[in-house]
CSV table of C-alpha atoms in Angstrom, one decimal:
chain,number,residue,atom,x,y,z
A,1,MET,CA,75.0,92.0,94.5
A,2,VAL,CA,77.6,92.2,91.8
A,3,SER,CA,81.3,91.8,92.7
A,4,ILE,CA,83.8,93.9,90.7
A,5,SER,CA,87.2,92.3,91.0
A,6,VAL,CA,90.3,94.6,90.9
A,7,SER,CA,93.4,92.7,89.6
A,8,LEU,CA,97.0,93.6,89.8
A,9,ALA,CA,97.6,97.2,88.6
A,10,GLU,CA,94.0,97.9,87.9
A,11,ILE,CA,91.9,100.8,88.9
A,12,LYS,CA,88.1,100.4,88.9
A,13,PHE,CA,85.1,102.5,89.9
A,14,SER,CA,81.4,102.1,90.4
A,15,ARG,CA,78.3,104.0,91.5
A,16,ASN,CA,75.9,101.1,91.2
A,17,GLN,CA,74.4,100.6,94.6
A,18,GLU,CA,74.4,96.9,94.2
A,19,ASP,CA,78.1,96.6,93.5
A,20,ILE,CA,81.0,95.5,95.8
A,21,ILE,CA,84.5,96.4,94.6
A,22,ILE,CA,86.8,93.7,95.8
A,23,VAL,CA,90.5,93.0,95.7
A,24,HIS,CA,91.8,89.5,96.7
A,25,GLY,CA,95.2,88.5,97.9
A,26,LEU,CA,96.8,91.8,98.7
A,27,GLY,CA,100.2,90.8,100.0
A,28,SER,CA,102.8,93.6,99.7
A,29,CYS,CA,100.4,95.4,97.3
A,30,ILE,CA,98.2,98.2,98.5
A,31,GLY,CA,94.5,98.6,97.9
A,32,VAL,CA,93.7,102.3,97.8
A,33,VAL,CA,90.0,103.0,98.2
A,34,ILE,CA,88.3,106.3,97.6
A,35,TYR,CA,84.6,106.9,98.3
A,36,ASP,CA,82.4,110.0,97.7
A,37,TYR,CA,79.5,109.5,100.2
A,38,ALA,CA,77.3,112.2,98.7
A,39,ASN,CA,77.5,110.8,95.2
A,40,LYS,CA,77.9,107.2,96.2
A,41,LEU,CA,80.9,106.8,93.9
A,42,GLY,CA,83.7,104.5,94.9
A,43,GLY,CA,86.9,103.4,93.4
A,44,MET,CA,89.9,101.2,94.2
A,45,ALA,CA,93.4,100.9,92.9
A,46,HIS,CA,95.6,97.8,93.3
A,47,VAL,CA,99.1,99.2,93.6
A,48,VAL,CA,101.9,96.7,93.1
A,49,LEU,CA,105.1,98.6,93.4
A,50,PRO,CA,106.3,101.9,94.9
A,51,ASP,CA,108.0,103.7,92.1
A,52,SER,CA,107.6,103.8,88.3
A,53,SER,CA,111.3,104.7,87.8
A,54,ILE,CA,112.0,101.0,87.0
A,55,GLN,CA,109.5,101.1,84.1
A,56,PRO,CA,108.9,104.7,82.9
A,57,ASN,CA,106.1,105.0,80.4
A,58,SER,CA,104.5,101.8,81.7
A,59,PRO,CA,101.3,101.0,79.8
A,60,THR,CA,99.7,100.2,83.2
A,61,PRO,CA,100.0,103.3,85.4
A,62,GLY,CA,98.0,101.5,88.2
A,63,ARG,CA,101.1,99.3,88.8
A,64,PHE,CA,103.1,102.0,90.6
A,65,ALA,CA,102.1,104.2,93.6
A,66,ASP,CA,103.5,107.4,92.0
A,67,THR,CA,101.4,106.9,88.8
A,68,ALA,CA,98.3,105.1,90.2
A,69,ILE,CA,97.3,107.8,92.6
A,70,PRO,CA,97.2,110.6,89.9
A,71,VAL,CA,95.1,108.3,87.6
A,72,LEU,CA,92.8,107.3,90.5
A,73,MET,CA,92.2,111.0,91.4
A,74,ASP,CA,91.8,112.1,87.7
A,75,GLN,CA,89.2,109.3,87.0
A,76,PHE,CA,87.4,110.0,90.3
A,77,LYS,CA,87.0,113.7,89.3
A,78,LEU,CA,86.0,112.8,85.8
A,79,LEU,CA,83.2,110.6,87.1
A,80,GLY,CA,81.9,113.4,89.3
A,81,GLY,CA,83.7,112.6,92.5
A,82,ASN,CA,84.1,115.5,94.9
A,83,LEU,CA,87.1,115.3,97.4
A,84,MET,CA,85.1,117.5,99.8
A,85,ASN,CA,82.6,114.7,100.3
A,86,SER,CA,85.1,111.9,100.2
A,87,PHE,CA,87.5,109.7,102.2
A,88,VAL,CA,90.4,107.5,101.3
A,89,LYS,CA,91.4,104.3,103.2
A,90,ILE,CA,94.3,101.9,102.4
A,91,ALA,CA,95.0,98.3,103.2
A,92,GLY,CA,97.8,95.8,102.4
A,93,GLY,CA,101.5,96.4,102.5
A,94,SER,CA,102.4,93.1,104.2
A,95,ASN,CA,106.0,92.0,104.5
A,96,MET,CA,105.5,88.6,102.9
A,97,PHE,CA,109.2,87.6,103.2
A,98,LYS,CA,111.5,88.0,106.1
A,99,TYR,CA,114.5,90.3,105.3
A,100,ASP,CA,116.4,91.0,108.5
A,101,ARG,CA,119.0,93.3,107.1
A,102,LEU,CA,117.6,94.5,103.8
A,103,ALA,CA,114.9,97.0,104.6
A,104,THR,CA,114.9,98.1,100.9
A,105,LEU,CA,113.4,94.7,100.0
A,106,ASP,CA,110.4,95.3,102.3
A,107,ILE,CA,108.2,96.1,99.3
A,108,GLY,CA,105.1,96.2,101.5
A,109,ARG,CA,106.5,99.0,103.7
A,110,ARG,CA,107.8,100.9,100.7
A,111,ASN,CA,104.4,100.6,98.9
A,112,THR,CA,102.6,102.0,102.0
A,113,GLU,CA,105.0,104.9,102.3
A,114,SER,CA,104.8,105.7,98.6
A,115,VAL,CA,101.0,105.6,98.5
A,116,ILE,CA,100.8,107.9,101.5
A,117,ASP,CA,103.4,110.3,99.9
A,118,ALA,CA,101.4,110.3,96.6
A,119,LEU,CA,98.2,111.0,98.4
A,120,LYS,CA,99.8,114.0,100.3
A,121,LYS,CA,100.2,115.7,96.9
A,122,TYR,CA,96.4,115.9,96.9
A,123,ASN,CA,96.3,117.0,100.5
A,124,ILE,CA,94.8,113.6,101.4
A,125,VAL,CA,95.6,111.6,104.5
A,126,PRO,CA,94.0,108.2,104.7
A,127,LEU,CA,91.1,108.2,107.1
A,128,ASN,CA,92.0,104.7,108.2
A,129,LYS,CA,94.5,102.0,107.2
A,130,ASP,CA,95.1,98.3,107.7
A,131,VAL,CA,98.7,97.8,106.7
A,132,GLY,CA,101.7,95.7,107.6
A,133,GLY,CA,101.8,92.2,109.0
A,134,THR,CA,102.9,89.1,107.3
A,135,SER,CA,99.7,87.8,105.7
A,136,GLY,CA,97.6,88.6,102.7
A,137,ARG,CA,94.3,90.4,102.8
A,138,THR,CA,91.1,90.8,100.9
A,139,VAL,CA,89.4,94.2,100.8
A,140,LYS,CA,85.8,95.0,99.9
A,141,LEU,CA,84.1,98.3,99.3
A,142,HIS,CA,80.3,98.3,99.4
A,143,ILE,CA,79.1,101.1,97.1
A,144,ALA,CA,75.7,101.4,98.7
A,145,THR,CA,77.1,102.2,102.2
A,146,GLY,CA,80.7,103.2,101.6
A,147,LYS,CA,81.7,100.6,104.2
A,148,ILE,CA,85.1,99.0,103.7
A,149,TYR,CA,86.0,95.6,105.1
A,150,SER,CA,89.4,94.0,105.3
A,151,ARG,CA,90.2,90.4,106.2
A,152,MET,CA,93.6,88.9,106.7
A,153,ILE,CA,94.1,85.3,106.0
A,154,GLY,CA,93.0,83.3,109.0
A,155,MET,CA,91.4,86.3,110.7
A,156,GLN,CA,87.9,87.8,111.1
A,157,GLU,CA,86.8,90.4,108.7
A,158,LYS,CA,86.9,93.9,110.1
A,159,GLU,CA,85.5,97.3,109.1
A,160,LEU,CA,88.1,99.9,108.2
């Protein structure tokens, strides 16, 4: 098996049956996984922040939810992905720091909301999600099966 690692602000795809797309250490970031089960095409975005207004014209559109989702969808379609045969699942969005009074600083929650809002523009609702909490996660997509696994630090791996 070949592991394809998705770093901060990256978007990667594979249709190689031996590949596993993996993102390590999702804290407040969101891993957005799309999979076309008919074409065995999978992709993952590692979304870092909710909104590109802080850095318009960013050279890395995968960094922000509002720009990463359109790029993820465009690349998915260019590679032959069909939304009619697909699902999306998300994981991450932890609150890594305790902010009792400053909800605006809960980047994990804001990332989750922004990703879900961006997906709605494509009439997509995540089939499943593993979001929130206070620990980081690792997320894996097995291209051969479309199975997605999430594991929080100190916990057992679970299928999404």
